[in-house]
């Protein structure tokens, strides 16, 4: 390989597109293309994805899919763990086995490395909001697997980071199993290398993700390390914040009144429903904090995805609990008032447990039982007294939230723009305001939007075509750009409209329903 080719390969690995490479090296686009073609020949690869992963040992846990591949930038989380070189080979094997099994169970990728080290990559096949939790649990599992040998377990060190990965996908967003590459992998390995024995070092983007998607109050400063041993707790808790949520006056007033009524012996089962980032966890924390302020008692649980049903943790300390503990809390008698039992992300519980919670809640005297979750549609708690559905914040509340996050006292054109983009979703408002200078979608939002989009199975070629046009395209224009029949475009657009991703205007032209969806599609493209 010539020095130039090596340089270009490095830039490809960093996820740069031809135009960016040309800019960076100060050469023409045509020259870059020539170099890239020569590079492919030299490496005996057919495409860019294969080039970037050339020489990397990638073990896929998903079957290869056929179909027209698209290269996409996707959000990922990388966990890199290692034992000292002096550790016996059997320990290395155990480490690899544990990581490989975990990858298999959770749609992750496992990169086996020589010696006593390995990497787990989450998000490539399908990003989910819970990936960070799964990664931290993976780290704890590895520790646990080694734990019968004390010296080994305490010698384990690791790095955790998040970033973007280039992967080859089929046109419906399914991973084609072909290739992955990401500077995040190198970063996670460096962090692991530098970490103290027994510790997991956190990169700044992983810390951002942790704070953004944490169901508890962000710690005052991002934690830099976790001890592997401490990862059995729900790790991202730092107590309850004092500020009241913005723009939820109705919900707060209502919940306060319900709490008040528990002091008179009334009981109530209330579900809080809403999409990710609407503020469900925030309201749960509010109720817990109100109880404490008034000298009452709140028992606060949070659910996380487990292998059979949900894992349960007791907040605010975050220690592991079970669904039995939730039921016991419903039965326990106390004299403290007001009293509440709060179950966050309860949609992860099985239907049986939810039904039992509802039954117990009906018998519980003088307490408010709150169950928050994404959707209880199919596992509906039939006997819930009421459901609070969190809808989008008003424009003025969104502006207030953006302004507060930016540390501004009043509205400015920037506040107005970010609020429009956030379109009433509190998580979006906060993230856009926190990371506005980067111009790109903040990573946590790529996880949230990616998780949503991938679950819909839409035609990514169609979405790209709509995103690229400066004005909304018509059916004919789409069929021409996509080089397919009108009928095929009709089917694809109908699905995208039914999923709430595209919108058709009066002139039969298509556009995205939310500005951030278009941005997500544009940023995912790799040419
Ligand atoms: N009304 C609100 N005012 C201020 N911040 C909010 C509000 N609603 C949500 N947030 C913040 O937005 C983020 C996402 O909210 P969260 O409660 O975690 O959403 P959910 O649990 O519904 O996914 C959190 O940082 C939360 O503190
Ligand atoms: Mg939540």
XYZ file of C-alpha atoms and ligand atoms in Angstrom:
555
model
C 0.000 0.000 0.000
C 1.279 3.485 -0.805
C 1.391 6.085 1.992
C -1.498 7.891 0.268
C -3.589 4.725 0.149
C -2.868 4.075 3.817
C -3.920 7.611 4.597
C -7.153 7.190 2.659
C -7.900 3.877 4.326
C -7.497 5.596 7.684
C -10.012 8.247 6.672
C -12.431 5.632 5.373
C -12.147 3.874 8.707
C -12.956 7.129 10.448
C -16.215 7.109 8.521
C -15.360 9.925 6.085
C -17.070 10.137 2.729
C -15.196 10.955 -0.482
C -16.016 14.641 -0.313
C -14.690 14.914 3.227
C -11.547 12.992 2.287
C -10.954 15.361 -0.629
C -11.325 18.353 1.668
C -9.126 16.899 4.347
C -6.302 16.009 1.979
C -6.761 19.077 -0.204
C -7.133 17.022 -3.399
C -9.897 16.728 -5.998
C -12.909 14.449 -5.650
C -11.909 12.606 -8.853
C -8.454 11.910 -7.444
C -9.966 10.524 -4.243
C -12.159 8.201 -6.303
C -9.146 6.961 -8.257
C -7.262 6.282 -5.031
C -10.240 4.462 -3.575
C -10.593 2.210 -6.619
C -6.879 1.418 -6.527
C -7.172 0.692 -2.817
C -10.072 -1.741 -3.365
C -7.989 -3.564 -5.963
C -5.009 -3.771 -3.668
C -7.116 -5.126 -0.789
C -9.087 -7.404 -3.118
C -12.382 -6.038 -1.833
C -15.517 -5.010 -3.658
C -16.710 -2.080 -1.639
C -15.940 0.487 0.981
C -17.419 -1.501 3.860
C -15.193 -4.426 3.059
C -12.229 -2.093 2.742
C -12.704 -0.541 6.146
C -13.006 -3.887 7.872
C -10.151 -5.456 5.972
C -7.819 -7.022 8.477
C -10.325 -6.755 11.303
C -11.564 -9.964 12.735
C -15.333 -9.619 12.680
C -17.564 -12.353 13.907
C -21.154 -11.894 12.969
C -23.922 -13.322 15.056
C -26.588 -12.679 12.449
C -27.058 -14.593 9.227
C -26.022 -12.857 6.043
C -28.901 -11.364 4.168
C -28.919 -10.836 0.473
C -30.401 -7.876 -1.363
C -29.181 -4.510 -2.451
C -26.880 -3.292 0.260
C -26.722 0.263 1.503
C -23.927 1.627 3.571
C -25.199 3.426 6.626
C -23.788 5.284 9.552
C -25.411 3.808 12.623
C -25.095 4.576 16.300
C -23.136 2.028 18.293
C -21.821 1.316 21.755
C -18.579 -0.550 22.179
C -17.458 -2.410 25.253
C -13.884 -3.596 25.287
C -12.659 -5.839 28.094
C -9.317 -7.410 28.788
C -7.490 -9.532 31.315
C -3.760 -9.136 31.931
C -1.455 -11.108 29.627
C -0.431 -13.191 32.599
C -3.967 -14.568 33.041
C -4.240 -18.258 32.108
C -5.597 -19.209 28.680
C -8.611 -20.839 30.325
C -9.644 -17.460 31.740
C -9.334 -15.913 28.283
C -11.548 -18.652 26.880
C -14.149 -18.065 29.573
C -14.082 -14.348 28.813
C -14.600 -15.009 25.093
C -17.359 -17.539 25.689
C -19.253 -15.191 27.967
C -18.989 -12.297 25.524
C -19.965 -14.440 22.540
C -23.010 -15.870 24.305
C -24.116 -12.423 25.404
C -23.704 -11.089 21.859
C -25.756 -13.949 20.504
C -28.579 -13.337 22.974
C -28.741 -9.589 22.435
C -28.147 -8.968 18.716
C -24.688 -7.619 19.339
C -21.420 -8.274 17.566
C -18.505 -9.945 19.190
C -14.970 -9.252 18.078
C -12.679 -11.913 19.443
C -9.146 -10.727 19.942
C -5.965 -12.620 20.442
C -5.012 -13.008 24.029
C -7.384 -12.225 26.826
C -9.416 -9.461 25.249
C -12.589 -8.948 23.277
C -15.105 -6.345 22.176
C -18.881 -6.248 22.141
C -20.611 -3.876 19.746
C -24.230 -2.939 20.226
C -26.516 -1.049 17.893
C -25.248 -2.173 14.496
C -28.010 -4.628 13.790
C -30.634 -2.584 15.540
C -30.088 0.295 17.914
C -32.250 0.444 21.038
C -32.560 2.939 23.851
C -31.670 0.216 26.278
C -28.377 -0.724 24.636
C -26.353 1.117 27.214
C -28.027 -0.808 29.978
C -27.366 -4.068 28.119
C -23.716 -3.154 27.706
C -23.260 -2.399 31.389
C -24.966 -5.658 32.219
C -22.635 -7.477 29.816
C -19.678 -5.998 31.680
C -21.103 -7.226 34.941
C -21.786 -10.687 33.493
C -18.176 -11.020 32.440
C -17.046 -9.995 35.886
C -19.462 -12.466 37.399
C -18.292 -15.301 35.150
C -14.738 -14.762 36.376
C -15.720 -14.063 39.949
C -14.993 -17.508 41.337
C -11.363 -16.622 40.871
C -10.957 -13.458 42.912
C -7.597 -12.453 41.537
C -8.850 -12.698 37.974
C -12.086 -10.829 38.473
C -10.334 -7.925 40.125
C -7.794 -7.796 37.295
C -10.452 -7.348 34.614
C -10.337 -3.910 33.019
C -12.507 -2.367 30.382
C -13.481 0.618 28.267
C -16.890 1.757 27.134
C -17.632 4.268 24.439
C -20.274 5.219 21.935
C -20.036 6.508 18.412
C -21.011 5.841 14.847
C -20.306 2.713 12.891
C -20.439 2.127 9.138
C -22.400 -0.970 8.337
C -23.819 -2.543 5.256
C -27.576 -2.808 5.542
C -30.310 -4.182 3.337
C -32.833 -1.691 2.031
C -35.215 -2.249 4.929
C -32.625 -1.407 7.534
C -31.697 -4.990 8.383
C -28.025 -5.603 8.821
C -26.602 -7.449 5.839
C -23.929 -8.978 8.059
C -21.261 -7.723 5.745
C -19.077 -5.322 7.559
C -18.555 -2.957 10.369
C -15.898 -0.481 11.265
C -15.708 2.319 13.710
C -13.154 4.520 15.399
C -15.224 3.829 18.528
C -13.712 0.349 18.622
C -10.189 1.718 18.811
C -11.316 4.215 21.428
C -12.906 1.565 23.640
C -9.722 -0.488 23.457
C -7.620 2.505 24.454
C -9.899 3.216 27.398
C -9.702 -0.410 28.471
C -5.947 -0.324 28.191
C -5.728 2.739 30.408
C -8.303 1.558 32.968
C -7.250 0.450 36.435
C -7.717 -3.234 37.254
C -11.292 -3.947 38.303
C -12.594 -0.832 36.577
C -14.536 0.119 33.519
C -13.518 3.466 32.032
C -16.171 5.535 30.347
C -15.553 7.620 27.213
C -17.195 11.031 27.064
C -19.746 10.009 24.446
C -20.787 7.025 26.551
C -21.149 9.358 29.515
C -23.330 11.694 27.383
C -25.519 8.780 26.447
C -25.764 7.641 30.023
C -26.875 11.048 31.197
C -29.320 11.572 28.337
C -31.101 8.238 28.541
C -30.810 7.693 32.271
C -34.133 7.349 34.023
C -32.685 9.013 37.106
C -31.275 12.399 37.788
C -27.930 13.019 36.131
C -25.019 12.961 38.549
C -23.375 16.348 39.124
C -20.394 15.315 37.006
C -20.235 12.435 34.572
C -18.819 9.355 36.257
C -15.525 8.390 34.710
C -15.302 4.883 35.994
C -17.403 2.113 37.285
C -16.045 -0.697 39.377
C -17.098 -3.952 37.690
C -18.158 -5.168 41.068
C -20.640 -2.319 41.497
C -22.384 -2.905 38.173
C -25.085 -5.069 39.697
C -26.767 -1.854 40.758
C -28.764 0.289 38.434
C -25.713 2.424 38.061
C -26.865 5.751 36.866
C -28.547 7.254 39.819
C -27.722 10.316 41.805
C -30.843 11.160 43.727
C -33.706 13.390 42.757
C -33.474 16.868 41.275
C -35.346 19.739 42.801
C -36.650 21.633 39.768
C -40.218 20.892 38.756
C -40.826 19.666 35.204
C -41.832 22.370 32.730
C -45.177 22.504 30.975
C -46.793 19.647 32.881
C -48.875 21.780 35.215
C -51.951 19.650 34.696
C -50.194 16.349 35.435
C -48.336 17.748 38.446
C -51.479 19.250 39.933
C -53.362 16.047 39.385
C -50.655 13.833 40.898
C -50.343 16.190 43.889
C -54.072 15.935 44.468
C -53.931 12.152 44.265
C -51.083 12.048 46.761
C -53.011 14.314 49.067
C -56.019 12.020 48.864
C -53.947 9.033 50.017
C -53.649 10.765 53.378
C -57.418 10.331 53.656
C -57.127 6.643 52.923
C -57.956 6.723 49.220
C -56.218 4.445 46.758
C -55.626 4.843 43.082
C -53.875 2.980 40.255
C -52.625 5.318 37.540
C -50.718 4.456 34.371
C -48.416 7.025 32.788
C -47.947 6.396 29.084
C -45.769 8.129 26.535
C -43.066 7.665 23.949
C -39.400 7.673 24.904
C -38.260 11.045 26.150
C -41.714 12.437 26.942
C -40.955 12.649 30.657
C -42.447 9.522 32.244
C -39.434 8.849 34.461
C -39.319 12.515 35.312
C -42.886 12.435 36.621
C -42.142 9.279 38.618
C -39.224 11.033 40.274
C -41.402 14.049 40.940
C -43.939 11.941 42.824
C -41.205 10.174 44.806
C -39.646 13.513 45.736
C -43.021 15.018 46.738
C -43.702 12.079 49.016
C -40.357 12.524 50.711
C -40.817 16.296 51.075
C -44.118 15.775 52.857
C -42.716 13.184 55.233
C -44.436 10.359 53.413
C -43.134 7.181 51.873
C -42.530 6.323 48.236
C -41.245 2.981 47.057
C -39.788 3.483 43.658
C -38.872 0.670 41.271
C -37.503 0.704 37.766
C -37.640 -2.136 35.262
C -35.012 -2.986 32.673
C -34.945 -5.626 29.952
C -34.047 -9.066 31.287
C -33.868 -12.495 29.741
C -37.237 -13.683 31.025
C -39.335 -10.638 31.688
C -37.916 -7.585 33.354
C -35.086 -6.977 35.776
C -36.228 -4.830 38.662
C -34.190 -2.334 40.660
C -35.140 -0.338 43.724
C -34.466 3.389 43.534
C -32.948 5.684 44.601
C -30.061 3.395 45.597
C -30.533 1.205 42.534
C -30.022 -2.163 44.207
C -31.390 -5.271 42.450
C -34.935 -6.257 43.385
C -37.622 -8.548 41.983
C -41.220 -8.277 40.906
C -42.018 -9.967 44.231
C -40.573 -6.928 45.959
C -42.990 -4.710 44.057
C -45.903 -6.852 45.182
C -44.584 -6.878 48.742
C -44.380 -3.081 48.685
C -48.030 -2.990 47.661
C -48.966 -5.165 50.609
C -46.741 -3.557 53.228
C -48.434 -1.420 55.801
C -46.957 1.869 56.926
C -48.298 4.851 58.766
C -46.372 7.348 56.669
C -48.576 9.494 54.463
C -48.722 10.302 51.627
C -47.764 6.943 50.261
C -46.912 5.831 46.760
C -45.608 2.760 44.993
C -43.986 3.713 41.699
C -43.014 1.315 38.918
C -41.106 2.939 36.050
C -40.821 1.245 32.637
C -43.462 -1.200 33.804
C -44.253 -2.142 30.189
C -41.258 -4.466 30.440
C -42.974 -6.588 33.090
C -44.920 -9.641 31.999
C -48.655 -9.486 31.701
C -49.009 -11.770 34.716
C -47.016 -9.490 36.963
C -48.903 -6.416 35.723
C -52.217 -8.129 36.398
C -51.077 -9.042 39.887
C -49.927 -5.471 40.530
C -53.351 -4.230 39.486
C -55.052 -6.743 41.776
C -52.907 -5.801 44.751
C -53.312 -2.109 44.025
C -57.079 -2.497 44.229
C -56.717 -3.851 47.769
C -54.079 -1.394 48.898
C -55.502 1.184 51.242
C -54.430 4.786 51.123
C -51.823 4.704 48.468
C -51.107 5.887 44.984
C -49.801 3.205 42.643
C -48.107 4.635 39.556
C -47.045 2.436 36.656
C -45.171 4.257 33.895
C -44.328 2.741 30.542
C -44.151 3.069 26.793
C -47.467 1.487 26.021
C -49.792 -0.842 27.835
C -51.911 -1.486 24.763
C -51.506 -5.233 24.560
C -50.817 -5.799 28.248
C -53.334 -3.202 29.324
C -53.815 -3.094 33.044
C -57.527 -3.609 32.752
C -58.314 -2.317 36.200
C -56.228 0.863 36.058
C -58.299 3.716 37.374
C -56.902 6.063 34.796
C -54.153 6.609 32.245
C -52.183 9.813 31.962
C -50.920 10.008 28.393
C -47.996 12.369 28.088
C -48.388 14.350 24.914
C -45.909 16.769 23.400
C -45.114 19.940 25.303
C -46.556 23.170 23.968
C -44.338 25.383 21.839
C -43.918 27.869 24.696
C -43.048 25.144 27.233
C -40.542 23.675 24.773
C -38.977 27.112 24.339
C -38.771 27.511 28.093
C -37.045 24.138 28.403
C -34.590 24.942 25.603
C -33.851 28.377 27.049
C -33.278 26.911 30.506
C -30.951 24.251 29.121
C -29.005 26.910 27.210
C -28.888 29.087 30.323
C -30.742 31.920 28.610
C -33.430 33.958 30.272
C -35.596 34.697 27.258
C -36.418 33.530 23.770
C -33.964 34.106 20.919
C -33.992 32.955 17.283
C -31.801 30.010 18.340
C -34.289 29.009 21.041
C -37.128 29.248 18.530
C -35.303 27.100 15.988
C -34.260 24.385 18.428
C -37.769 24.280 19.871
C -39.276 23.861 16.413
C -36.883 20.994 15.727
C -37.654 19.362 19.074
C -41.373 19.572 18.293
C -42.479 19.221 21.909
C -40.410 16.197 22.954
C -38.550 17.153 26.165
C -35.633 14.787 25.543
C -35.140 16.233 22.047
C -35.307 19.799 23.374
C -32.667 19.159 26.034
C -30.354 17.234 23.738
C -30.543 19.717 20.878
C -29.827 22.530 23.308
C -26.932 20.689 24.993
C -25.203 19.700 21.799
C -26.225 22.449 19.416
C -22.693 23.397 18.421
C -22.031 20.080 16.748
C -24.628 20.658 14.034
C -25.301 16.938 13.911
C -27.967 14.989 15.691
C -26.815 14.232 19.225
C -25.924 10.577 19.632
C -28.670 9.769 22.158
C -31.249 10.983 19.659
C -29.737 8.794 16.955
C -30.350 5.833 19.248
C -33.908 6.854 20.014
C -34.787 7.733 16.404
C -32.844 4.773 15.002
C -34.610 2.349 17.339
C -37.954 3.695 16.252
C -37.206 3.797 12.505
C -35.658 0.343 12.372
C -38.625 -1.244 14.084
C -40.847 -0.017 11.246
C -39.127 -1.892 8.406
C -39.457 0.986 5.946
C -37.704 1.181 2.597
C -34.483 3.082 3.279
C -33.919 3.770 -0.409
C -37.240 5.602 -0.484
C -36.427 7.550 2.691
C -33.075 8.578 1.260
C -34.674 9.780 -1.941
C -37.233 11.867 -0.081
C -34.576 13.247 2.282
C -32.250 14.269 -0.536
C -34.766 16.338 -2.484
C -34.781 20.016 -1.718
C -38.538 20.149 -2.316
C -41.024 17.325 -1.643
C -40.946 14.816 -4.547
C -43.960 13.311 -6.309
C -44.610 9.605 -6.956
C -43.273 9.904 -10.523
C -40.114 11.627 -9.410
C -39.510 9.003 -6.751
C -40.067 6.134 -9.185
C -37.559 7.719 -11.565
C -34.893 8.327 -8.889
C -35.381 4.923 -7.321
C -35.459 3.262 -10.720
C -38.545 1.270 -9.847
C -42.242 1.064 -10.706
C -44.887 3.519 -9.547
C -46.726 0.631 -7.895
C -43.676 -0.262 -5.807
C -43.243 3.356 -4.715
C -46.935 3.538 -3.848
C -46.656 0.539 -1.540
C -43.496 1.847 0.102
C -44.870 5.354 0.648
C -48.169 4.009 1.995
C -46.274 2.073 4.665
C -44.138 5.094 5.544
C -47.243 7.254 5.856
C -49.058 4.668 7.978
C -45.989 4.528 10.251
C -46.073 8.283 10.730
C -42.688 8.887 9.103
C -43.777 10.474 5.814
C -46.556 12.867 5.065
C -48.354 13.376 1.727
C -49.460 16.926 0.941
C -52.414 18.124 -1.121
C -50.340 17.977 -4.297
C -49.404 14.343 -3.649
C -45.846 15.189 -2.737
C -43.966 13.503 0.101
C -42.035 14.921 3.024
C -40.994 13.891 6.528
C -43.396 14.400 9.417
C -40.611 15.533 11.747
C -37.536 17.595 10.798
C -35.259 15.361 12.872
C -36.314 12.255 10.948
C -35.091 13.806 7.718
C -31.867 14.833 9.390
C -31.387 11.304 10.759
C -31.819 9.812 7.278
C -29.423 12.315 5.709
C -26.778 11.750 8.361
C -27.064 7.971 7.998
C -26.146 8.120 4.313
C -22.735 7.063 3.123
C -22.025 7.464 -0.558
N -41.523 18.529 31.503
C -40.191 18.458 31.594
N -39.457 19.503 32.031
C -38.115 19.424 32.107
N -37.399 18.356 31.776
C -38.066 17.274 31.339
C -39.493 17.262 31.231
N -39.882 16.069 30.786
C -38.769 15.359 30.626
N -37.674 16.071 30.958
C -36.286 15.614 30.866
O -36.185 15.016 29.572
C -35.410 13.835 29.641
C -36.252 12.636 29.199
O -37.301 12.443 30.111
P -37.639 11.032 30.770
O -38.480 11.283 31.955
O -36.399 10.244 30.974
O -38.496 10.395 29.588
P -39.162 8.956 29.482
O -39.022 8.288 30.811
O -40.579 9.248 29.115
O -38.435 8.267 28.375
C -34.921 13.737 31.064
O -33.658 14.360 31.132
C -35.948 14.524 31.842
O -35.417 15.025 33.042
Mg -37.989 6.563 31.333
